[in-house]
PDB file of C-alpha atoms in Angstrom:
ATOM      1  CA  UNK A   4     -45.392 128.140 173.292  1.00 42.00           C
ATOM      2  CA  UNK A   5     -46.368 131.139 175.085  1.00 48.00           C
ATOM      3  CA  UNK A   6     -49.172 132.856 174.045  1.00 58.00           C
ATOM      4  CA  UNK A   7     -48.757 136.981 173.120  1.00 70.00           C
ATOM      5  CA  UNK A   8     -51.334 139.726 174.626  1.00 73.00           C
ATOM      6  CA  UNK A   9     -52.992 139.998 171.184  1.00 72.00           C
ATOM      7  CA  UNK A  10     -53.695 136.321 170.925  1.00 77.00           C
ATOM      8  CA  UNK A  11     -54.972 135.983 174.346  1.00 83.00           C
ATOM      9  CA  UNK A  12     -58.729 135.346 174.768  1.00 87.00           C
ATOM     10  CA  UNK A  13     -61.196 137.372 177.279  1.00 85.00           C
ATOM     11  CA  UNK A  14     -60.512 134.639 180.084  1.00 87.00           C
ATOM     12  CA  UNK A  15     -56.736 134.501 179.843  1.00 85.00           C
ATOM     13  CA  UNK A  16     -56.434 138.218 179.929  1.00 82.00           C
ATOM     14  CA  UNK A  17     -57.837 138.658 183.266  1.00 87.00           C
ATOM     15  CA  UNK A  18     -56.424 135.378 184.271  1.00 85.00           C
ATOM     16  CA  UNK A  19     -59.817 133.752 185.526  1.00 87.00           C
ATOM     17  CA  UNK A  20     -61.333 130.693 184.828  1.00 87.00           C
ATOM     18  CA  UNK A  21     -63.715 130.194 182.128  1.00 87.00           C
ATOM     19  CA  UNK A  22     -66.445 129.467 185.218  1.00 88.00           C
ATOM     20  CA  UNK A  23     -65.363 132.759 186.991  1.00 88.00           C
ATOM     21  CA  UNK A  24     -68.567 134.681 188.712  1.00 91.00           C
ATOM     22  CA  UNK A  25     -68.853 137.707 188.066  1.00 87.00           C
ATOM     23  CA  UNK A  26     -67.305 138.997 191.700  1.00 87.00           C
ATOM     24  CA  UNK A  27     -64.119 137.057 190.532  1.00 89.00           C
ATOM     25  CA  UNK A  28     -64.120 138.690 187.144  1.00 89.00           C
ATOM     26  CA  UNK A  29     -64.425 142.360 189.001  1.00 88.00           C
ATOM     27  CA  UNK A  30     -61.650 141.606 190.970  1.00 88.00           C
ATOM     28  CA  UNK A  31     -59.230 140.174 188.023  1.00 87.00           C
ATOM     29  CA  UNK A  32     -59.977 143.039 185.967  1.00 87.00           C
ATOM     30  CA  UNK A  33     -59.320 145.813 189.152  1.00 86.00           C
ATOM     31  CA  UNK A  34     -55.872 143.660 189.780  1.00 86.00           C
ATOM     32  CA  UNK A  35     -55.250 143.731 185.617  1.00 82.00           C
ATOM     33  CA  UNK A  36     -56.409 147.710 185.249  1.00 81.00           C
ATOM     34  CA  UNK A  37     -53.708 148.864 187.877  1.00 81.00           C
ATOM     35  CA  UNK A  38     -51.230 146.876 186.154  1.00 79.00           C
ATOM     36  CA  UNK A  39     -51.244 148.453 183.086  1.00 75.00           C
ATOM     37  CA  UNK A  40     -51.865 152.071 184.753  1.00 72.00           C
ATOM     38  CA  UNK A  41     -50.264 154.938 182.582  1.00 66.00           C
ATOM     39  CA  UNK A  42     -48.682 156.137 185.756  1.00 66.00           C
ATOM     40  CA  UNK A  43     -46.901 152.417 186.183  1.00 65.00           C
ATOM     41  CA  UNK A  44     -43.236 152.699 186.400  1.00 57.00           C
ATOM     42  CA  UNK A  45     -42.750 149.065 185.461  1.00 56.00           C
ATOM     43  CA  UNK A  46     -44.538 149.840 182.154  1.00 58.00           C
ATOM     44  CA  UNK A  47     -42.162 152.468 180.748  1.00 53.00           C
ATOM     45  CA  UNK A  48     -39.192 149.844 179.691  1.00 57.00           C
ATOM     46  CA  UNK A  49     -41.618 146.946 178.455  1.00 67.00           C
ATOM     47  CA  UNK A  50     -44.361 149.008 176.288  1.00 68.00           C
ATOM     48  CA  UNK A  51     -45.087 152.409 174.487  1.00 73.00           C
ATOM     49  CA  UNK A  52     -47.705 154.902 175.283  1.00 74.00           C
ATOM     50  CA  UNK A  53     -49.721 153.343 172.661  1.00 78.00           C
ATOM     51  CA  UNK A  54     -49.108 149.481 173.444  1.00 79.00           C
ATOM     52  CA  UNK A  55     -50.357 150.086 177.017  1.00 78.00           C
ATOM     53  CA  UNK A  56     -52.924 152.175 176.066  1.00 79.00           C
ATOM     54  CA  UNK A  57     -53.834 149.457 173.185  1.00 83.00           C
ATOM     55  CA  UNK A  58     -54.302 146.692 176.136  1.00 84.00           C
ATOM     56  CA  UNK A  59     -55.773 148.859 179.043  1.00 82.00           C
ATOM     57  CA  UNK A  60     -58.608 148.932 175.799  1.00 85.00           C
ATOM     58  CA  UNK A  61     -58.660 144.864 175.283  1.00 85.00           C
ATOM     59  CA  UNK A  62     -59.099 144.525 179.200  1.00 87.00           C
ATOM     60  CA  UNK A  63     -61.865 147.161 179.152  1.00 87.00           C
ATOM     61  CA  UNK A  64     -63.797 145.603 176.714  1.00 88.00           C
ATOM     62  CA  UNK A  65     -62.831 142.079 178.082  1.00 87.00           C
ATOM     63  CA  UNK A  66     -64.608 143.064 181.250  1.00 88.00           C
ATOM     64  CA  UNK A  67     -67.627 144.531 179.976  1.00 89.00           C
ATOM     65  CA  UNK A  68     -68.066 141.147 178.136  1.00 89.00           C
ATOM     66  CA  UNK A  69     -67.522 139.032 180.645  1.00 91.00           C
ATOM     67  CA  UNK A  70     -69.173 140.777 183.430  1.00 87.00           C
ATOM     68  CA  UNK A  71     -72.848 140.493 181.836  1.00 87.00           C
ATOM     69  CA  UNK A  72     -74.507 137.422 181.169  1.00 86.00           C
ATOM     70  CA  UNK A  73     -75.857 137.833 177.466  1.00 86.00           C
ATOM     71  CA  UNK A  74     -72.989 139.103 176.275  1.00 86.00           C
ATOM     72  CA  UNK A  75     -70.672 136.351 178.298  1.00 89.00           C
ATOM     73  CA  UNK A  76     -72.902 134.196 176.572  1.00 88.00           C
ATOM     74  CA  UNK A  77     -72.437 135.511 173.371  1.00 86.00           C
ATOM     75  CA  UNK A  78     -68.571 135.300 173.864  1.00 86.00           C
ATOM     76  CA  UNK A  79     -68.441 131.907 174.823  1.00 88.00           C
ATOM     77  CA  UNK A  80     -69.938 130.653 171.704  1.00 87.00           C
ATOM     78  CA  UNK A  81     -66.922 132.309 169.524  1.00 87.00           C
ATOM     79  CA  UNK A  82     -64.721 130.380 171.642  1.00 84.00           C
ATOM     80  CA  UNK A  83     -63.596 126.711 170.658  1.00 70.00           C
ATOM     81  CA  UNK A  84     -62.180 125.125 173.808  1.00 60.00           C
ATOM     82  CA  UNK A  85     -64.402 125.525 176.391  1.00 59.00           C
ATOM     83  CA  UNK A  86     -67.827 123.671 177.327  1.00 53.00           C
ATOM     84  CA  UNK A  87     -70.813 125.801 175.989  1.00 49.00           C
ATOM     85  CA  UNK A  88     -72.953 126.077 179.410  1.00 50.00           C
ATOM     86  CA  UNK A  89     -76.723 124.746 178.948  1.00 48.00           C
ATOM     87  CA  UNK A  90     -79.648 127.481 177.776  1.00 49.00           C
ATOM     88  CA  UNK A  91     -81.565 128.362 180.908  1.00 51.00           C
ATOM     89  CA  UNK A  92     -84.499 127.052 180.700  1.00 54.00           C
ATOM     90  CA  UNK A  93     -87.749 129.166 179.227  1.00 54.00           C
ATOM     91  CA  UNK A  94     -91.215 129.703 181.343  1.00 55.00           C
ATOM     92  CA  UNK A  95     -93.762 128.366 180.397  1.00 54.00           C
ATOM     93  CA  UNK A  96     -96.658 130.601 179.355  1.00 50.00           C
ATOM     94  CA  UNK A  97     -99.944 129.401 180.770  1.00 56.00           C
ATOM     95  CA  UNK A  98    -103.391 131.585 180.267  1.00 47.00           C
ATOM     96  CA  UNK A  99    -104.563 133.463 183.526  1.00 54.00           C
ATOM     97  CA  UNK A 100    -107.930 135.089 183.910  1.00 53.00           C
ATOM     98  CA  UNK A 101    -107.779 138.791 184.045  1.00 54.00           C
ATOM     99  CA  UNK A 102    -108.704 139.833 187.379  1.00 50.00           C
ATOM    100  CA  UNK A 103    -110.530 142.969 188.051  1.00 50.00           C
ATOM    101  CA  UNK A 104    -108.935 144.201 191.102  1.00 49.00           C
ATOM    102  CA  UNK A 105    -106.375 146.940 190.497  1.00 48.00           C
ATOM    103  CA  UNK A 106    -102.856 145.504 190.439  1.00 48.00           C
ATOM    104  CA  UNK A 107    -100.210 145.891 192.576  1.00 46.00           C
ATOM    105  CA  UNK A 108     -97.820 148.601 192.127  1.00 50.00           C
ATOM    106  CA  UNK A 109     -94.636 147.287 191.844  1.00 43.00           C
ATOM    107  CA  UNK A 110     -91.640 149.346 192.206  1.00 46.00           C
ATOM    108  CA  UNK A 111     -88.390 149.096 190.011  1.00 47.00           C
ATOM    109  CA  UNK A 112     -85.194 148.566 191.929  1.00 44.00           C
ATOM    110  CA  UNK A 113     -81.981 149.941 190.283  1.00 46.00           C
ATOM    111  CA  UNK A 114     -80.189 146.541 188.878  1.00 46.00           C
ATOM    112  CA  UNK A 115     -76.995 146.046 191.636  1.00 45.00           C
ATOM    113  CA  UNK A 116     -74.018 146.879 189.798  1.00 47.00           C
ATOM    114  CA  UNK A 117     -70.350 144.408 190.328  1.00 46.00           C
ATOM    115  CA  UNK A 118     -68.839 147.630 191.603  1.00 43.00           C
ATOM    116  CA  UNK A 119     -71.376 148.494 194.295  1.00 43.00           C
ATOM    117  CA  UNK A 120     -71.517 144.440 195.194  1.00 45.00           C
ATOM    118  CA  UNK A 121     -67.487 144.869 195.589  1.00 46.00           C
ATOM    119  CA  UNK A 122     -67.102 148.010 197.749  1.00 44.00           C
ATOM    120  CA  UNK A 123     -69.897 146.165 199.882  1.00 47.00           C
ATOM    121  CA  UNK A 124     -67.930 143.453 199.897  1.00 47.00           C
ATOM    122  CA  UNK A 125     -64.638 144.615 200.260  1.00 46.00           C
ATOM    123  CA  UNK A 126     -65.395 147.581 203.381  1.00 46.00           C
ATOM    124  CA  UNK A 127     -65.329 144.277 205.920  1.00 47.00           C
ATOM    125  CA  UNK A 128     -62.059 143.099 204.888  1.00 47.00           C
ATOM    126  CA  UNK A 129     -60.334 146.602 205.398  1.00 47.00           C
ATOM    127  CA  UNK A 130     -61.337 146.866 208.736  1.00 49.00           C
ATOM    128  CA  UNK A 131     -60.036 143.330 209.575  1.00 50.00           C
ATOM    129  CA  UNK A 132     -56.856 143.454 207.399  1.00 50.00           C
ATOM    130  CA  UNK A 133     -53.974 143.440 210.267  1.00 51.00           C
ATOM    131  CA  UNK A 134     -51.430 145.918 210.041  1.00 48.00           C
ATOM    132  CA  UNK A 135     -47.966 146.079 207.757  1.00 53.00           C
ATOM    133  CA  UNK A 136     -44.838 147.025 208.159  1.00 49.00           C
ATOM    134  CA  UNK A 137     -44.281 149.843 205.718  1.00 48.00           C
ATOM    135  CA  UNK A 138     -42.494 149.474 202.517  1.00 48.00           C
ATOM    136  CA  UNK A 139     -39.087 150.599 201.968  1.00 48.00           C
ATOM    137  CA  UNK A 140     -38.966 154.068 200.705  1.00 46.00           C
ATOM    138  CA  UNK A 141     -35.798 154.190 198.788  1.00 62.00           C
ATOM    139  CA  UNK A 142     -34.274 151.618 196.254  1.00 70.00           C
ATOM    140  CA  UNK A 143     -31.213 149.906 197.670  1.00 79.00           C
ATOM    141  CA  UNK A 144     -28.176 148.502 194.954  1.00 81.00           C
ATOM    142  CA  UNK A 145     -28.324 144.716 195.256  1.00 77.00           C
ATOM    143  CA  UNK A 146     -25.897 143.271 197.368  1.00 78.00           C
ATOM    144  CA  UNK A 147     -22.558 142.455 195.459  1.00 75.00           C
ATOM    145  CA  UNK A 148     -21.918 138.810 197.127  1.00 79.00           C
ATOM    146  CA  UNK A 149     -24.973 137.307 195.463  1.00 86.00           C
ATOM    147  CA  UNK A 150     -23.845 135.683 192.345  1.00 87.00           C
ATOM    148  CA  UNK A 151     -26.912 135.417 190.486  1.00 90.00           C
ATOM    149  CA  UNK A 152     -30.854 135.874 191.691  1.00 91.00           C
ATOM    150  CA  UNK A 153     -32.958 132.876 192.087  1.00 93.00           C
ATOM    151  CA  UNK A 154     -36.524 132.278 193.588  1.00 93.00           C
ATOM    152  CA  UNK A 155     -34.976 131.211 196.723  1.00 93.00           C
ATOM    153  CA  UNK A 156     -32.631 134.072 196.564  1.00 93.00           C
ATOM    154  CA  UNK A 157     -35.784 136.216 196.380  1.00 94.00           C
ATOM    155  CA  UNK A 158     -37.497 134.911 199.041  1.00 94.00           C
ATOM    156  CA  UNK A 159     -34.665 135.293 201.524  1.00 93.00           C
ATOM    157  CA  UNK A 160     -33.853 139.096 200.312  1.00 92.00           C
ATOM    158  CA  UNK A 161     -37.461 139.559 201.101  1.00 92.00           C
ATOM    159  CA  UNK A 162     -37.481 137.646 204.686  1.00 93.00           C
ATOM    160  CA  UNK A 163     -34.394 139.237 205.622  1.00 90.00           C
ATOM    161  CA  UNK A 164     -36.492 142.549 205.094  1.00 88.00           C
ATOM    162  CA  UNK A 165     -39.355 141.422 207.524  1.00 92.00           C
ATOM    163  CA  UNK A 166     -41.636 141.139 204.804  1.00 93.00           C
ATOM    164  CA  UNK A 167     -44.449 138.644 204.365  1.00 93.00           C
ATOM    165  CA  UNK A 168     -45.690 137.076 200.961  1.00 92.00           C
ATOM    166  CA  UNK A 169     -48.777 138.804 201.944  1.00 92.00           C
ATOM    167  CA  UNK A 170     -46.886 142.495 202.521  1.00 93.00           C
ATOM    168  CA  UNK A 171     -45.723 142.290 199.054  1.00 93.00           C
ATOM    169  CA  UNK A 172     -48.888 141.250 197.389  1.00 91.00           C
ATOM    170  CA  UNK A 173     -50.103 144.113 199.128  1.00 91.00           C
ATOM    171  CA  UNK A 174     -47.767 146.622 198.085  1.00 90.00           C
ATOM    172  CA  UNK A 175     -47.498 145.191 194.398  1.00 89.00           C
ATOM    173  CA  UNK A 176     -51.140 144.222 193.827  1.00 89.00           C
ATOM    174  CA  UNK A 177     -50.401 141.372 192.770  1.00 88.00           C
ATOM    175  CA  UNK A 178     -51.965 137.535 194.232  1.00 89.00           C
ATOM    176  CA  UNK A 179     -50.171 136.138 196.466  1.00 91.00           C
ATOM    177  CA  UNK A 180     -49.987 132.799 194.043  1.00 90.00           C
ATOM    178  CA  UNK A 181     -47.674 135.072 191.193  1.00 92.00           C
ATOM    179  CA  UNK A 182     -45.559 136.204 194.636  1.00 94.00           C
ATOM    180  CA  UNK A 183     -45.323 132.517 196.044  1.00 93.00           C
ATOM    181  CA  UNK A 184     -44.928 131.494 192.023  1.00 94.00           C
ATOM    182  CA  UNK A 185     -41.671 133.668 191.833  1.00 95.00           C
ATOM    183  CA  UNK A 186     -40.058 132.398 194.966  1.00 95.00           C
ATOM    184  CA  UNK A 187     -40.700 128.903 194.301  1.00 94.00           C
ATOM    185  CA  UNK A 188     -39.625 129.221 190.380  1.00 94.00           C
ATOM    186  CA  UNK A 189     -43.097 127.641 190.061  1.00 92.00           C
ATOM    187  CA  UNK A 190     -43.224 128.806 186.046  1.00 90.00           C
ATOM    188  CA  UNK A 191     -46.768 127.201 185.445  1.00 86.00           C
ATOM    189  CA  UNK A 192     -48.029 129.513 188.078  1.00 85.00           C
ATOM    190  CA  UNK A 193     -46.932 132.519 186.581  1.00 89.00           C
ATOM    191  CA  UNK A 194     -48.615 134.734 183.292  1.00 86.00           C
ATOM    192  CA  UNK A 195     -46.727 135.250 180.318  1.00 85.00           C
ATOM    193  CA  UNK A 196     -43.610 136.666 179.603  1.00 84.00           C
ATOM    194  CA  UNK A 197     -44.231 140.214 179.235  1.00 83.00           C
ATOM    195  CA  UNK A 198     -46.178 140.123 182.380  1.00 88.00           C
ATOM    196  CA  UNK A 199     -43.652 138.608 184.204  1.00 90.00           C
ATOM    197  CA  UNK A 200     -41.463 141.020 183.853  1.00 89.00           C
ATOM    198  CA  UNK A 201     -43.549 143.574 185.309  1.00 90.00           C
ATOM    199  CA  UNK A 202     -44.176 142.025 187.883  1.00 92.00           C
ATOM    200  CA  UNK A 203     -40.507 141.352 188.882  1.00 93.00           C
ATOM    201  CA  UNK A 204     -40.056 145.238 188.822  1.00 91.00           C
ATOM    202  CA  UNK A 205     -42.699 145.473 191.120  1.00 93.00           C
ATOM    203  CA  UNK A 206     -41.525 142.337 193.619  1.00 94.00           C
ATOM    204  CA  UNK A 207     -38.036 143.819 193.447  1.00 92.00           C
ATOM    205  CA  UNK A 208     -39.273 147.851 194.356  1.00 91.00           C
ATOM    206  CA  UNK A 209     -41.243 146.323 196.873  1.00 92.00           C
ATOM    207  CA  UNK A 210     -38.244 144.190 198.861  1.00 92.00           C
ATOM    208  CA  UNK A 211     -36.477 147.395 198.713  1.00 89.00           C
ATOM    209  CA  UNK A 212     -33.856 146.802 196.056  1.00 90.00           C
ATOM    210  CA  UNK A 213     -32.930 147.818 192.461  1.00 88.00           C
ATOM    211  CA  UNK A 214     -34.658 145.804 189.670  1.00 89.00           C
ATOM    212  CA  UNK A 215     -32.151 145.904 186.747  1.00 91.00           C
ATOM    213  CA  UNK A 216     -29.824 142.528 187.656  1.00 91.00           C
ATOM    214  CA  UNK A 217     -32.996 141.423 189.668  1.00 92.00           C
ATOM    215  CA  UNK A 218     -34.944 141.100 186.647  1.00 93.00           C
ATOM    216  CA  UNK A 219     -32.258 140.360 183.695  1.00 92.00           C
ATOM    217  CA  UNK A 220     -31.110 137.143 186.086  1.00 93.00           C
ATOM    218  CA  UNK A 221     -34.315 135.729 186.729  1.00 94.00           C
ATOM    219  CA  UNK A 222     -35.737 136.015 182.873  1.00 93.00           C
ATOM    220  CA  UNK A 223     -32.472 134.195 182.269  1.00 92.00           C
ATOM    221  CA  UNK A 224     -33.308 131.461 184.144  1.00 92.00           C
ATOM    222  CA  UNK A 225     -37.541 131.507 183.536  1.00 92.00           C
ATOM    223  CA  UNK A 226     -36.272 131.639 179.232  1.00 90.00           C
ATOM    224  CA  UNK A 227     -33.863 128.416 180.040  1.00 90.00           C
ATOM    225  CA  UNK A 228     -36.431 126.452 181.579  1.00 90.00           C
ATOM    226  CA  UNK A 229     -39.333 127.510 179.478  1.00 87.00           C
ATOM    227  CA  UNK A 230     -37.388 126.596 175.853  1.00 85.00           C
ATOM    228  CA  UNK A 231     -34.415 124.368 176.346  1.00 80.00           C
ATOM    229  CA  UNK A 232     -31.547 123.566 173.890  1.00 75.00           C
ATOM    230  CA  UNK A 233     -33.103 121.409 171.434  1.00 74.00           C
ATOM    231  CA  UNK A 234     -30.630 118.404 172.015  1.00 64.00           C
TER     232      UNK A 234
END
């Protein structure tokens, strides 16, 4: 059974692994945060002002657990189905003659934050990224002949646009792994339902078509698989 937003832990909201570091955790929670942007046209037919505004909140204070230690720590502990990592070890506190020569002044550096660490980390890869073809501009109707809209069906719309898995990750902000997920019907791959549907909007803008028959075909065939006639 699929889990709902409000029953999600910390982890499965950003979609990282319970042994995440914290640059993975940054960059789950940037991906997550531009998801559920106000300004999102996917958003507007799956939640209300308030429900987005209700999750952009749990993801906020997801991160800011998860991305310091203590309170990670403190997290963890609430949690029933995941190993509890070992205390770190304390010093131990030996006596030390006082010394009368002045001490050395030691200067406090500014604790590194995980944003400054990313943009450090991330200015490299812009200047290597190779260069896209642009997006289409305007929203096409589907084409009529196509009977109903499969992964494979997907992935050949988006080939026949000169696209690259990469290109529409891109364009979507979304990991290549949900993009290769959709085309390959790969359902374990992908997040949960609501999400899902989002992010067919966005694949579907992105190829250049209409979402409407994109979408209601697809969650057809993801609700078929995912609960099956009880025989």
């Amino acid at each position: 059974m699929l889990k709902k937003i409000d029953d999600m832990n910390y982890y499965e909201l950003l979609e990282v692994s319970y042994r995440a570091t914290a640059q993975e955790i940054h960059k789950a929670y940037e991906r997550v945060r531009k998801i559920y942007d106000p300004n999102s046209i996917a958003l507007y037919s799956l939640f209300s002002p308030e429900e987005t505004e209700k999750i952009r909140q749990r993801v906020e204070d997801a991160y800011r657990t998860l991305i310091y230690d203590e309170n990670r720590r403190d997290y963890d502990r609430t949690l029933r189905d995941i190993p509890l990592p070992p205390e770190p070890p304390q010093p131990e506190l030996r006596y030390q003659p006082q010394s009368h020569a002045a001490p050395a002044r030691v200067q406090r550096m500014a604790e590194p934050t995980a944003f400054a660490s990313e943009s450090r980390a991330a200015e490299p890869q812009r200047q290597q990224a190779p260069a896209q073809p642009p997006a289409p501009v305007t929203a096409q109707a589907v084409p009529a002949d196509i009977t109903e809209f499969t992964g494979p069906v997907l992935k050949m719309m988006r080939e026949q646009r000169g696209l690259t898995s990469r290109n529409v990750a891109d364009t979507t902000k979304l990991s290549t792994r949900y993009i290769d997920g959709i085309e390959e019907e790969n359902y374990k791959k992908l997040p949960a339902r609501p999400y899902l549907r989002g992010f067919l909007v966005l694949y579907a803008k992105a190829i250049g078509y209409e979402s409407d028959r994109i979408v209601n075909d697809y969650m057809k065939r993801y609700d078929t698989a995912m609960n099956p006639p009880k025989k």
